Amino acid sequence: MKGVRFIALLLMVIGSLNWGLIGFFGYDLISEIFGGMMMAGTRVVFAIVGLAGLYGIGLLCRCCGCKCGPGCSCCHKK
């Protein structure tokens, strides 16, 4: 499960960096790499990043309401 969390976090970072480039410079790196906004590769990457974001929301909600107790690895309770 740690691997899934790491990949989701990595995809969220990639997505946020891409949005930062769009916001600050008007440059969409993902579209540039995959050949345009409406190309299948670009849309797949955007969809995967979006799913990672939804998974990240679930991680936030789970950790905020954590009932794991001492030694919890998701919110680092001691």
Short mmCIF file of C-alpha atoms in Angstrom, two decimals:
data_model
loop_
_atom_site.label_atom_id
_atom_site.label_comp_id
_atom_site.label_asym_id
_atom_site.label_seq_id
_atom_site.Cartn_x
_atom_site.Cartn_y
_atom_site.Cartn_z
CA MET A 1 0.00 0.00 0.00
CA LYS A 2 2.97 2.32 0.57
CA GLY A 3 3.81 2.02 -3.12
CA VAL A 4 0.32 3.12 -4.15
CA ARG A 5 0.54 6.12 -1.80
CA PHE A 6 3.95 7.06 -3.17
CA ILE A 7 2.78 6.85 -6.79
CA ALA A 8 -0.35 8.86 -5.98
CA LEU A 9 1.75 11.52 -4.25
CA LEU A 10 4.20 11.62 -7.15
CA LEU A 11 1.35 12.05 -9.65
CA MET A 12 -0.18 14.82 -7.53
CA VAL A 13 3.17 16.63 -7.48
CA ILE A 14 3.49 16.28 -11.26
CA GLY A 15 -0.04 17.62 -11.68
CA SER A 16 0.53 20.55 -9.36
CA LEU A 17 3.81 21.47 -11.08
CA ASN A 18 2.06 21.35 -14.44
CA TRP A 19 -0.72 23.62 -13.14
CA GLY A 20 1.91 25.97 -11.72
CA LEU A 21 3.56 26.17 -15.14
CA ILE A 22 0.18 26.88 -16.73
CA GLY A 23 -0.68 29.54 -14.15
CA PHE A 24 2.65 31.36 -14.12
CA PHE A 25 3.85 30.94 -17.69
CA GLY A 26 0.91 29.71 -19.76
CA TYR A 27 2.91 26.58 -20.60
CA ASP A 28 1.34 23.11 -20.42
CA LEU A 29 4.27 20.68 -20.17
CA ILE A 30 2.13 17.51 -20.25
CA SER A 31 0.38 18.60 -23.46
CA GLU A 32 3.72 19.53 -24.95
CA ILE A 33 5.20 16.11 -24.16
CA PHE A 34 2.22 14.13 -25.44
CA GLY A 35 1.42 16.20 -28.52
CA GLY A 36 -1.49 18.47 -27.64
CA MET A 37 -4.39 18.92 -25.28
CA MET A 38 -6.81 16.57 -27.04
CA MET A 39 -4.35 13.77 -27.82
CA ALA A 40 -5.13 10.41 -26.21
CA GLY A 41 -1.83 10.26 -24.29
CA THR A 42 -2.38 13.68 -22.75
CA ARG A 43 -5.93 12.85 -21.73
CA VAL A 44 -4.81 9.55 -20.17
CA VAL A 45 -2.11 11.32 -18.13
CA PHE A 46 -4.59 13.99 -17.00
CA ALA A 47 -7.11 11.30 -16.04
CA ILE A 48 -4.52 9.33 -14.04
CA VAL A 49 -3.37 12.50 -12.25
CA GLY A 50 -7.02 13.29 -11.48
CA LEU A 51 -7.56 9.83 -10.02
CA ALA A 52 -4.43 10.26 -7.92
CA GLY A 53 -5.89 13.52 -6.61
CA LEU A 54 -9.12 11.80 -5.64
CA TYR A 55 -7.12 9.09 -3.89
CA GLY A 56 -5.17 11.85 -2.10
CA ILE A 57 -8.41 13.37 -0.82
CA GLY A 58 -9.27 9.97 0.62
CA LEU A 59 -5.88 9.80 2.33
CA LEU A 60 -6.40 13.24 3.86
CA CYS A 61 -9.83 12.34 5.16
CA ARG A 62 -8.63 9.03 6.53
CA CYS A 63 -5.71 10.59 8.41
CA CYS A 64 -7.77 13.43 9.82
CA GLY A 65 -10.22 10.97 11.36
CA CYS A 66 -7.63 8.35 12.23
CA LYS A 67 -8.63 5.91 14.92
CA CYS A 68 -5.60 3.64 14.54
CA GLY A 69 -4.06 4.50 17.89
CA PRO A 70 -0.45 4.48 18.99
CA GLY A 71 2.13 3.53 16.37
CA CYS A 72 -0.13 4.57 13.50
CA SER A 73 1.83 4.79 10.26
CA CYS A 74 -0.67 6.99 8.40
CA CYS A 75 -0.54 9.97 10.76
CA HIS A 76 2.61 9.16 12.76
CA LYS A 77 0.99 8.98 16.20
CA LYS A 78 3.43 7.89 18.86
#
